[in-house]
mmCIF file of C-alpha atoms in Angstrom:
data_model
loop_
_atom_site.group_PDB
_atom_site.id
_atom_site.type_symbol
_atom_site.label_atom_id
_atom_site.label_comp_id
_atom_site.label_asym_id
_atom_site.label_seq_id
_atom_site.Cartn_x
_atom_site.Cartn_y
_atom_site.Cartn_z
ATOM 1 C CA MET A 1 87.817 39.287 57.762
ATOM 2 C CA PHE A 2 89.940 36.599 58.636
ATOM 3 C CA SER A 3 92.930 37.916 56.737
ATOM 4 C CA TRP A 4 92.350 41.198 57.707
ATOM 5 C CA LEU A 5 92.135 40.616 61.760
ATOM 6 C CA THR A 6 95.685 38.468 60.685
ATOM 7 C CA ARG A 7 97.000 41.854 59.414
ATOM 8 C CA ILE A 8 96.316 43.370 62.146
ATOM 9 C CA ALA A 9 97.602 40.625 64.788
ATOM 10 C CA THR A 10 101.168 40.333 62.331
ATOM 11 C CA ALA A 11 101.670 44.556 62.561
ATOM 12 C CA CYS A 12 100.962 43.984 66.407
ATOM 13 C CA TRP A 13 103.541 41.157 66.375
ATOM 14 C CA ARG A 14 106.085 42.119 64.359
ATOM 15 C CA PRO A 15 107.538 44.857 67.538
ATOM 16 C CA VAL A 16 106.702 42.543 69.754
ATOM 17 C CA GLN A 17 108.964 39.253 67.707
ATOM 18 C CA ARG A 18 112.192 42.647 67.785
ATOM 19 C CA TYR A 19 111.695 42.600 71.607
ATOM 20 C CA ALA A 20 111.563 39.075 72.689
ATOM 21 C CA HIS A 21 114.326 38.651 70.131
ATOM 22 C CA MET A 22 115.906 41.381 71.713
ATOM 23 C CA TYR A 23 115.935 39.330 75.267
ATOM 24 C CA LYS A 24 114.820 36.321 74.664
ATOM 25 C CA ASP A 25 117.390 34.745 71.731
ATOM 26 C CA GLU A 26 117.939 31.328 71.696
ATOM 27 C CA ASN A 27 116.368 30.682 75.342
ATOM 28 C CA VAL A 28 113.172 29.392 74.075
ATOM 29 C CA ASP A 29 114.458 26.374 74.826
ATOM 30 C CA ASP A 30 115.403 27.504 78.358
ATOM 31 C CA PRO A 31 112.647 29.860 80.034
ATOM 32 C CA LEU A 32 114.881 30.078 83.277
ATOM 33 C CA LEU A 33 117.172 31.605 81.012
ATOM 34 C CA TRP A 34 116.992 35.834 80.286
ATOM 35 C CA SER A 35 119.824 37.400 78.064
ATOM 36 C CA LYS A 36 120.419 40.862 76.386
ATOM 37 C CA ASP A 37 123.045 39.228 74.549
ATOM 38 C CA ILE A 38 124.943 42.632 73.237
ATOM 39 C CA GLY A 39 124.353 46.575 74.698
ATOM 40 C CA ARG A 40 126.595 49.675 73.811
ATOM 41 C CA HIS A 41 128.446 51.674 77.195
ATOM 42 C CA SER A 42 130.103 54.437 77.161
ATOM 43 C CA VAL A 43 134.091 52.556 76.167
ATOM 44 C CA GLY A 44 132.586 49.593 74.653
ATOM 45 C CA GLU A 45 129.957 46.922 74.379
ATOM 46 C CA TYR A 46 128.447 45.077 77.310
ATOM 47 C CA SER A 47 126.373 41.683 77.315
ATOM 48 C CA PHE A 48 124.100 40.204 80.280
ATOM 49 C CA ALA A 49 122.871 37.492 81.177
ATOM 50 C CA VAL A 50 120.272 35.582 84.130
ATOM 51 C CA ALA A 51 119.540 31.642 84.871
ATOM 52 C CA GLN A 52 117.039 31.274 87.925
ATOM 53 C CA ALA A 53 116.836 28.642 90.336
ATOM 54 C CA ASN A 54 114.726 29.601 93.714
ATOM 55 C CA GLU A 55 111.272 29.798 93.103
ATOM 56 C CA SER A 56 111.824 33.639 93.147
ATOM 57 C CA ILE A 57 114.912 35.027 92.150
ATOM 58 C CA GLU A 58 117.044 36.340 94.409
ATOM 59 C CA ASP A 59 119.432 37.657 92.059
ATOM 60 C CA HIS A 60 119.356 41.477 91.056
ATOM 61 C CA SER A 61 120.826 42.755 88.621
ATOM 62 C CA GLN A 62 121.495 46.309 86.363
ATOM 63 C CA VAL A 63 123.300 48.351 83.690
ATOM 64 C CA GLU A 64 123.106 51.663 83.624
ATOM 65 C CA THR A 65 125.014 52.941 80.715
ATOM 66 C CA GLY A 66 126.042 57.017 79.693
ATOM 67 C CA ARG A 67 128.170 59.358 77.491
ATOM 68 C CA ALA A 68 130.293 59.814 80.356
ATOM 69 C CA ALA A 69 130.341 56.647 82.479
ATOM 70 C CA THR A 70 128.869 53.065 82.563
ATOM 71 C CA PHE A 71 127.668 50.872 86.363
ATOM 72 C CA VAL A 72 127.394 47.787 86.772
ATOM 73 C CA GLY A 73 125.331 45.975 89.633
ATOM 74 C CA VAL A 74 125.176 42.507 90.487
ATOM 75 C CA TYR A 75 123.374 41.578 93.495
ATOM 76 C CA ASP A 76 122.917 38.262 95.145
ATOM 77 C CA GLY A 77 120.293 38.008 97.389
ATOM 78 C CA HIS A 78 119.639 34.906 100.099
ATOM 79 C CA GLY A 79 116.804 34.280 102.447
ATOM 80 C CA GLY A 80 114.432 35.806 100.101
ATOM 81 C CA PRO A 81 114.810 38.711 97.204
ATOM 82 C CA ASP A 82 114.062 41.558 99.771
ATOM 83 C CA ALA A 83 117.281 43.074 99.947
ATOM 84 C CA SER A 84 118.827 42.495 96.484
ATOM 85 C CA GLN A 85 115.578 43.448 95.105
ATOM 86 C CA PHE A 86 116.105 46.269 97.211
ATOM 87 C CA VAL A 87 120.080 46.883 96.591
ATOM 88 C CA SER A 88 118.478 47.669 93.244
ATOM 89 C CA ASP A 89 116.340 50.317 93.909
ATOM 90 C CA HIS A 90 118.478 52.294 95.887
ATOM 91 C CA LEU A 91 121.747 51.506 95.755
ATOM 92 C CA PHE A 92 123.108 53.662 92.294
ATOM 93 C CA LEU A 93 120.081 56.335 92.912
ATOM 94 C CA HIS A 94 122.901 57.208 96.484
ATOM 95 C CA LEU A 95 125.754 56.916 93.712
ATOM 96 C CA ILE A 96 124.187 59.310 92.099
ATOM 97 C CA ARG A 97 122.443 61.850 94.685
ATOM 98 C CA ILE A 98 126.402 61.375 96.345
ATOM 99 C CA ALA A 99 128.417 62.665 93.266
ATOM 100 C CA ARG A 100 126.113 65.009 92.511
ATOM 101 C CA GLU A 101 126.493 66.705 96.014
ATOM 102 C CA THR A 102 130.135 65.890 96.133
ATOM 103 C CA GLY A 103 130.937 66.750 91.956
ATOM 104 C CA THR A 104 132.884 63.636 91.629
ATOM 105 C CA ILE A 105 133.060 59.850 92.398
ATOM 106 C CA SER A 106 135.416 58.808 94.752
ATOM 107 C CA GLU A 107 136.073 55.486 96.894
ATOM 108 C CA ASP A 108 135.110 57.320 99.763
ATOM 109 C CA VAL A 109 131.504 58.817 97.788
ATOM 110 C CA ILE A 110 130.921 54.707 96.502
ATOM 111 C CA LYS A 111 131.124 53.465 100.449
ATOM 112 C CA ASN A 112 129.120 56.320 101.306
ATOM 113 C CA ALA A 113 126.341 54.788 98.830
ATOM 114 C CA PHE A 114 127.122 51.251 100.323
ATOM 115 C CA SER A 115 126.360 52.552 103.975
ATOM 116 C CA ALA A 116 123.110 54.760 102.516
ATOM 117 C CA THR A 117 121.778 51.561 101.062
ATOM 118 C CA GLU A 118 122.521 49.655 104.333
ATOM 119 C CA ASP A 119 121.194 51.943 106.709
ATOM 120 C CA GLY A 120 117.895 52.754 104.497
ATOM 121 C CA PHE A 121 117.992 48.857 104.275
ATOM 122 C CA LEU A 122 117.829 48.174 107.762
ATOM 123 C CA ALA A 123 115.040 50.889 108.370
ATOM 124 C CA HIS A 124 112.574 48.917 106.205
ATOM 125 C CA VAL A 125 113.220 45.886 108.197
ATOM 126 C CA ARG A 126 112.386 47.540 111.116
ATOM 127 C CA ARG A 127 108.859 48.555 109.541
ATOM 128 C CA MET A 128 107.768 45.247 108.643
ATOM 129 C CA ARG A 129 109.091 42.914 111.017
ATOM 130 C CA GLN A 130 105.695 42.411 112.263
ATOM 131 C CA VAL A 131 103.934 41.181 109.428
ATOM 132 C CA LYS A 132 107.448 39.589 108.375
ATOM 133 C CA PRO A 133 109.412 38.610 111.327
ATOM 134 C CA LEU A 134 111.964 36.860 108.994
ATOM 135 C CA ILE A 135 112.671 39.464 107.033
ATOM 136 C CA ALA A 136 115.699 39.987 109.838
ATOM 137 C CA ALA A 137 117.501 37.354 108.125
ATOM 138 C CA VAL A 138 117.249 38.224 104.488
ATOM 139 C CA GLY A 139 120.587 39.710 103.201
ATOM 140 C CA SER A 140 122.572 40.263 100.152
ATOM 141 C CA CYS A 141 125.512 40.412 98.546
ATOM 142 C CA CYS A 142 126.703 42.957 96.840
ATOM 143 C CA LEU A 143 129.157 43.744 93.537
ATOM 144 C CA LEU A 144 129.478 47.121 91.689
ATOM 145 C CA GLY A 145 131.607 48.257 88.945
ATOM 146 C CA ILE A 146 131.646 51.619 87.132
ATOM 147 C CA ILE A 147 133.957 52.939 84.453
ATOM 148 C CA TRP A 148 134.537 56.812 84.716
ATOM 149 C CA ARG A 149 137.712 59.139 82.967
ATOM 150 C CA GLY A 150 139.506 56.042 82.418
ATOM 151 C CA ALA A 151 139.598 54.473 86.076
ATOM 152 C CA LEU A 152 137.505 51.585 87.565
ATOM 153 C CA TYR A 153 136.488 51.496 90.581
ATOM 154 C CA ILE A 154 135.011 47.919 91.992
ATOM 155 C CA ALA A 155 133.279 47.461 94.978
ATOM 156 C CA ASN A 156 132.319 44.184 97.115
ATOM 157 C CA LEU A 157 130.532 42.638 99.376
ATOM 158 C CA GLY A 158 130.267 38.751 99.191
ATOM 159 C CA ASP A 159 131.360 36.206 97.484
ATOM 160 C CA SER A 160 129.926 37.505 94.197
ATOM 161 C CA ARG A 161 133.290 38.230 92.073
ATOM 162 C CA ALA A 162 135.391 40.524 89.376
ATOM 163 C CA VAL A 163 137.644 38.879 87.155
ATOM 164 C CA MET A 164 139.077 41.347 84.471
ATOM 165 C CA GLY A 165 140.171 39.365 81.410
ATOM 166 C CA CYS A 166 143.684 40.594 80.530
ATOM 167 C CA VAL A 167 145.858 39.839 77.275
ATOM 168 C CA GLY A 168 149.293 38.402 78.378
ATOM 169 C CA ARG A 169 152.670 37.019 76.799
ATOM 170 C CA SER A 170 151.456 36.045 72.818
ATOM 171 C CA ASN A 171 148.056 37.108 73.230
ATOM 172 C CA HIS A 172 146.953 34.654 75.420
ATOM 173 C CA ILE A 173 144.437 35.428 78.124
ATOM 174 C CA VAL A 174 145.134 35.725 81.699
ATOM 175 C CA ALA A 175 142.650 36.338 84.528
ATOM 176 C CA GLU A 176 143.457 38.581 87.033
ATOM 177 C CA GLN A 177 140.449 38.477 89.631
ATOM 178 C CA LEU A 178 139.742 41.989 91.638
ATOM 179 C CA THR A 179 138.001 41.168 94.569
ATOM 180 C CA LEU A 180 138.906 39.173 97.405
ATOM 181 C CA ASP A 181 135.429 36.960 98.541
ATOM 182 C CA HIS A 182 134.007 37.533 101.575
ATOM 183 C CA ASN A 183 133.646 33.559 102.736
ATOM 184 C CA ALA A 184 134.379 31.841 105.670
ATOM 185 C CA SER A 185 135.772 29.419 103.251
ATOM 186 C CA VAL A 186 139.046 32.057 102.854
ATOM 187 C CA GLU A 187 141.351 31.433 105.350
ATOM 188 C CA GLU A 188 141.927 35.630 104.849
ATOM 189 C CA VAL A 189 138.656 36.059 105.615
ATOM 190 C CA ARG A 190 138.626 33.632 109.198
ATOM 191 C CA GLN A 191 141.349 35.305 109.720
ATOM 192 C CA GLU A 192 140.153 38.444 109.491
ATOM 193 C CA LEU A 193 137.226 37.550 111.427
ATOM 194 C CA ARG A 194 139.633 36.538 114.371
ATOM 195 C CA SER A 195 141.345 39.104 114.669
ATOM 196 C CA LEU A 196 138.144 41.127 115.057
ATOM 197 C CA HIS A 197 136.472 39.311 117.679
ATOM 198 C CA PRO A 198 139.373 37.801 119.608
ATOM 199 C CA ASP A 199 137.134 36.900 122.609
ATOM 200 C CA ASP A 200 134.745 35.308 120.429
ATOM 201 C CA SER A 201 136.123 31.507 120.086
ATOM 202 C CA HIS A 202 132.502 30.947 117.730
ATOM 203 C CA ILE A 203 133.163 33.407 115.125
ATOM 204 C CA VAL A 204 133.455 30.898 112.401
ATOM 205 C CA VAL A 205 132.446 27.395 113.099
ATOM 206 C CA LEU A 206 133.353 24.506 111.184
ATOM 207 C CA LYS A 207 129.750 23.252 109.999
ATOM 208 C CA HIS A 208 128.949 19.771 108.154
ATOM 209 C CA GLY A 209 132.409 20.569 106.170
ATOM 210 C CA VAL A 210 131.622 24.392 105.750
ATOM 211 C CA TRP A 211 133.403 26.949 107.304
ATOM 212 C CA ARG A 212 130.465 29.592 108.713
ATOM 213 C CA VAL A 213 130.399 32.803 110.682
ATOM 214 C CA LYS A 214 128.664 32.254 113.857
ATOM 215 C CA GLY A 215 128.218 28.620 112.549
ATOM 216 C CA ILE A 216 125.283 30.498 110.716
ATOM 217 C CA ILE A 217 126.063 31.902 107.413
ATOM 218 C CA GLN A 218 129.196 31.588 104.732
ATOM 219 C CA VAL A 219 129.906 35.273 103.879
ATOM 220 C CA SER A 220 131.194 38.055 106.055
ATOM 221 C CA ARG A 221 129.833 41.059 104.291
ATOM 222 C CA SER A 222 126.276 42.033 103.222
ATOM 223 C CA ILE A 223 123.418 44.131 102.527
ATOM 224 C CA GLY A 224 120.732 43.265 105.413
ATOM 225 C CA ASP A 225 120.885 40.256 107.829
ATOM 226 C CA ALA A 226 119.717 42.688 110.369
ATOM 227 C CA TYR A 227 119.804 39.832 113.099
ATOM 228 C CA LEU A 228 123.769 39.468 112.483
ATOM 229 C CA LYS A 229 124.505 42.893 113.200
ATOM 230 C CA ARG A 230 121.826 44.497 115.971
ATOM 231 C CA PRO A 231 120.193 43.043 118.720
ATOM 232 C CA GLU A 232 117.050 44.734 118.428
ATOM 233 C CA PHE A 233 116.806 42.649 115.026
ATOM 234 C CA ALA A 234 117.475 38.933 117.098
ATOM 235 C CA ILE A 235 115.203 36.521 115.535
ATOM 236 C CA ASP A 236 112.546 34.162 117.912
ATOM 237 C CA PRO A 237 115.277 31.388 119.287
ATOM 238 C CA SER A 238 112.184 29.031 118.478
ATOM 239 C CA VAL A 239 113.939 29.406 114.787
ATOM 240 C CA PRO A 240 116.451 26.874 115.220
ATOM 241 C CA ARG A 241 118.330 28.053 111.751
ATOM 242 C CA PHE A 242 119.112 31.138 112.837
ATOM 243 C CA ARG A 243 119.523 30.612 116.526
ATOM 244 C CA LEU A 244 122.816 31.918 117.951
ATOM 245 C CA PRO A 245 124.684 30.359 120.373
ATOM 246 C CA GLU A 246 124.729 33.569 122.536
ATOM 247 C CA PRO A 247 123.036 37.186 122.479
ATOM 248 C CA LEU A 248 124.542 39.165 120.143
ATOM 249 C CA THR A 249 126.711 42.050 121.875
ATOM 250 C CA ARG A 250 128.219 43.651 118.580
ATOM 251 C CA PRO A 251 128.086 43.131 114.562
ATOM 252 C CA VAL A 252 129.399 39.739 113.113
ATOM 253 C CA LEU A 253 129.087 40.801 110.062
ATOM 254 C CA SER A 254 129.814 44.296 107.403
ATOM 255 C CA ALA A 255 128.485 46.232 105.796
ATOM 256 C CA GLU A 256 131.600 48.196 104.264
ATOM 257 C CA PRO A 257 132.228 47.314 100.584
ATOM 258 C CA SER A 258 135.988 46.344 99.694
ATOM 259 C CA VAL A 259 136.504 49.105 97.385
ATOM 260 C CA ILE A 260 139.700 49.317 94.379
ATOM 261 C CA ARG A 261 140.097 51.830 91.819
ATOM 262 C CA ARG A 262 142.739 50.642 89.457
ATOM 263 C CA VAL A 263 143.339 52.839 85.922
ATOM 264 C CA LEU A 264 142.677 51.026 82.701
ATOM 265 C CA ARG A 265 145.124 50.020 81.217
ATOM 266 C CA PRO A 266 146.084 48.836 77.053
ATOM 267 C CA HIS A 267 145.961 45.030 77.939
ATOM 268 C CA ASP A 268 143.144 44.671 80.341
ATOM 269 C CA LYS A 269 140.465 43.678 77.107
ATOM 270 C CA PHE A 270 137.184 43.192 79.231
ATOM 271 C CA LEU A 271 135.892 42.689 83.123
ATOM 272 C CA ILE A 272 133.471 39.791 83.970
ATOM 273 C CA LEU A 273 131.199 40.900 87.170
ATOM 274 C CA ALA A 274 129.467 37.587 88.028
ATOM 275 C CA SER A 275 126.763 36.200 91.277
ATOM 276 C CA ASP A 276 128.848 32.923 92.251
ATOM 277 C CA GLY A 277 126.516 30.988 90.888
ATOM 278 C CA LEU A 278 128.454 31.087 87.977
ATOM 279 C CA TRP A 279 132.449 30.858 90.156
ATOM 280 C CA GLU A 280 130.563 27.744 91.398
ATOM 281 C CA HIS A 281 131.034 26.043 88.408
ATOM 282 C CA LEU A 282 133.173 28.012 86.374
ATOM 283 C CA SER A 283 137.271 29.353 87.520
ATOM 284 C CA ASN A 284 138.771 32.536 86.247
ATOM 285 C CA GLN A 285 139.998 31.858 83.653
ATOM 286 C CA GLU A 286 138.502 29.035 81.909
ATOM 287 C CA ALA A 287 135.410 32.348 82.213
ATOM 288 C CA VAL A 288 138.322 34.716 80.583
ATOM 289 C CA GLU A 289 139.081 31.938 77.791
ATOM 290 C CA ILE A 290 135.795 31.300 76.855
ATOM 291 C CA VAL A 291 134.900 35.124 76.114
ATOM 292 C CA HIS A 292 138.331 35.518 74.569
ATOM 293 C CA SER A 293 137.317 32.667 71.607
ATOM 294 C CA HIS A 294 134.279 33.265 70.938
ATOM 295 C CA PRO A 295 131.755 36.007 69.371
ATOM 296 C CA ARG A 296 130.806 39.129 71.664
ATOM 297 C CA VAL A 297 127.337 38.978 71.034
ATOM 298 C CA GLY A 298 125.181 36.386 73.958
ATOM 299 C CA ILE A 299 129.147 35.685 75.666
ATOM 300 C CA ALA A 300 127.070 35.899 79.240
ATOM 301 C CA ARG A 301 124.800 33.486 77.881
ATOM 302 C CA ARG A 302 127.248 30.972 76.832
ATOM 303 C CA LEU A 303 128.935 31.744 80.179
ATOM 304 C CA ALA A 304 125.671 31.431 82.391
ATOM 305 C CA ARG A 305 125.101 27.656 79.855
ATOM 306 C CA MET A 306 128.619 26.580 80.464
ATOM 307 C CA ALA A 307 127.928 27.181 83.814
ATOM 308 C CA LEU A 308 124.515 25.024 83.996
ATOM 309 C CA GLN A 309 126.254 22.401 81.624
ATOM 310 C CA GLU A 310 129.139 21.939 84.113
ATOM 311 C CA ALA A 311 126.225 21.505 87.435
ATOM 312 C CA ALA A 312 124.065 19.576 84.913
ATOM 313 C CA ARG A 313 127.639 17.305 84.725
ATOM 314 C CA LYS A 314 128.355 17.038 88.154
ATOM 315 C CA ARG A 315 124.553 15.195 88.934
ATOM 316 C CA GLU A 316 125.252 13.104 86.337
ATOM 317 C CA MET A 317 122.546 14.532 84.030
ATOM 318 C CA ARG A 318 122.631 15.950 80.460
ATOM 319 C CA TYR A 319 121.729 19.715 80.554
ATOM 320 C CA VAL A 320 118.435 19.186 78.085
ATOM 321 C CA ASP A 321 117.096 17.606 81.420
ATOM 322 C CA LEU A 322 118.327 20.209 83.401
ATOM 323 C CA ARG A 323 116.945 22.657 81.929
ATOM 324 C CA ARG A 324 113.459 20.812 82.237
ATOM 325 C CA VAL A 325 113.381 21.270 86.027
ATOM 326 C CA GLU A 326 111.481 24.050 87.261
ATOM 327 C CA LYS A 327 112.117 26.477 89.832
ATOM 328 C CA GLY A 328 112.175 25.883 93.227
ATOM 329 C CA ILE A 329 113.288 22.165 92.467
ATOM 330 C CA ARG A 330 116.095 23.991 90.169
ATOM 331 C CA ARG A 331 117.691 24.849 92.943
ATOM 332 C CA PHE A 332 118.833 21.242 94.163
ATOM 333 C CA PHE A 333 120.871 21.372 91.170
ATOM 334 C CA HIS A 334 122.870 25.290 91.198
ATOM 335 C CA ASP A 335 122.069 28.643 92.708
ATOM 336 C CA ASP A 336 120.609 31.485 90.425
ATOM 337 C CA ILE A 337 123.163 33.034 88.444
ATOM 338 C CA THR A 338 124.061 36.016 86.942
ATOM 339 C CA VAL A 339 126.502 37.597 84.596
ATOM 340 C CA ILE A 340 127.785 40.546 83.206
ATOM 341 C CA VAL A 341 130.406 40.910 80.316
ATOM 342 C CA VAL A 342 132.144 44.428 80.075
ATOM 343 C CA PHE A 343 134.289 44.715 77.077
ATOM 344 C CA ILE A 344 137.044 47.740 77.155
ATOM 345 C CA ASP A 345 137.371 49.167 73.645
ATOM 346 C CA HIS A 346 140.589 52.140 74.613
ATOM 347 C CA GLU A 347 140.127 54.090 71.270
ATOM 348 C CA HIS A 348 136.749 55.367 73.093
ATOM 349 C CA LEU A 349 139.196 56.037 76.142
ATOM 350 C CA VAL A 350 140.937 59.168 74.567
ATOM 351 C CA GLN A 351 137.260 60.249 73.029
ATOM 352 C CA SER A 352 136.077 63.400 74.499
ATOM 353 C CA SER A 353 131.940 61.995 73.090
ATOM 354 C CA VAL A 354 130.780 59.191 72.532
ATOM 355 C CA ASP A 355 126.874 58.803 71.312
ATOM 356 C CA VAL A 356 125.717 55.944 73.893
ATOM 357 C CA PRO A 357 122.021 55.627 74.648
ATOM 358 C CA GLU A 358 121.919 56.749 78.130
ATOM 359 C CA ILE A 359 119.769 53.452 79.758
ATOM 360 C CA SER A 360 119.262 51.382 82.554
ATOM 361 C CA VAL A 361 118.598 47.824 81.782
ATOM 362 C CA ARG A 362 117.498 45.366 84.763
ATOM 363 C CA GLY A 363 118.396 41.415 84.672
ATOM 364 C CA PHE A 364 115.715 38.802 84.565
ATOM 365 C CA VAL A 365 113.212 41.368 84.561
ATOM 366 C CA ASP A 366 113.284 43.100 81.200
ATOM 367 C CA ALA A 367 112.847 46.388 82.318
ATOM 368 C CA THR A 368 114.432 49.115 80.205
ATOM 369 C CA GLY A 369 114.399 52.696 80.761
ATOM 370 C CA PRO A 370 116.175 56.150 80.697
ATOM 371 C CA SER A 371 119.156 56.173 83.442
ATOM 372 C CA GLU A 372 119.841 59.379 85.885
ATOM 373 C CA PHE A 373 123.974 58.989 84.641
ATOM 374 C CA SER A 374 123.824 62.266 82.471
ATOM 375 C CA VAL A 375 124.643 64.004 85.333
ATOM 376 C CA LEU A 376 127.953 63.005 85.382
ATOM 377 C CA ASP A 377 128.446 64.106 82.132
ATOM 378 C CA GLY A 378 129.566 67.530 83.541
ATOM 379 C CA MET A 379 131.508 66.858 86.360
#
């Protein structure tokens, strides 16, 4: 009887083991580190990893693959997970809807998808404010990459970052940053804010050695943060963290993404899209050199671990000790980290049809299902 039950249990466990190996490979020593070590997309392979620091993870992310296109999204929330979760649930679907209506993907299509997502989240805030007043202070940075018809589209709000690994002379790898960090710590961003608000002397304020918009928030563009965009979402002034120097008369944050289109070139080898939790601890060049000098399988997990090791070193502790720190408390040592590495195999760019699974993968939550990207096949 016992051996019979054992055989049944073993048979049931085998597929679970295979699934666990796919997503948790070698991460048993750190339950807050998730990875999909390798997957296929329309013109190559990708690797995906997420490390949790907050009590409720605020980084949401997705990879959508199809035969004709690839979509990658990194959504770094702040103030809670509501906005980043909303973006994960709606931005891609808006993109697909608008692309179907227009018959193409373009910079305008992407901007319209962002606008629809912003409008939808602000409507959600309006509905939820009575039961959850501080949802008006929840927002999300948003970084997406799309590969379609030999071109790369990158759209960005906030300070997540896209970096291309390009092969230069003597086969040396060179980092090319494709996005500007929409962060008040960047002089170009402060100049932009001052030019847009010439009558507001408090549009950027140096507070405790950190530049912040209105002395409150570092990012200058986001989805959400409704109280910094519309007077109707003003937060009770008794909450000092979100108190404005004067009543809001016009938006101080923007939800319009910076969008670029780039024809993929032979020396473009891979793309790293990551939340600022990674870039806080690794430079662009360090990241591309790690990717270039190690196997593809598990490379996103390797980058996340390198960032965690550096976070531990800065606090004069061992990584083995950091990984024992529980979520929530770990936020004092590092932020949530999302990193997706997208390899570009140029021989696939010239093929008319590639056998690629049409799936949707959501970071950290182990959610996998069919993707809507097949609607682009006939465009």
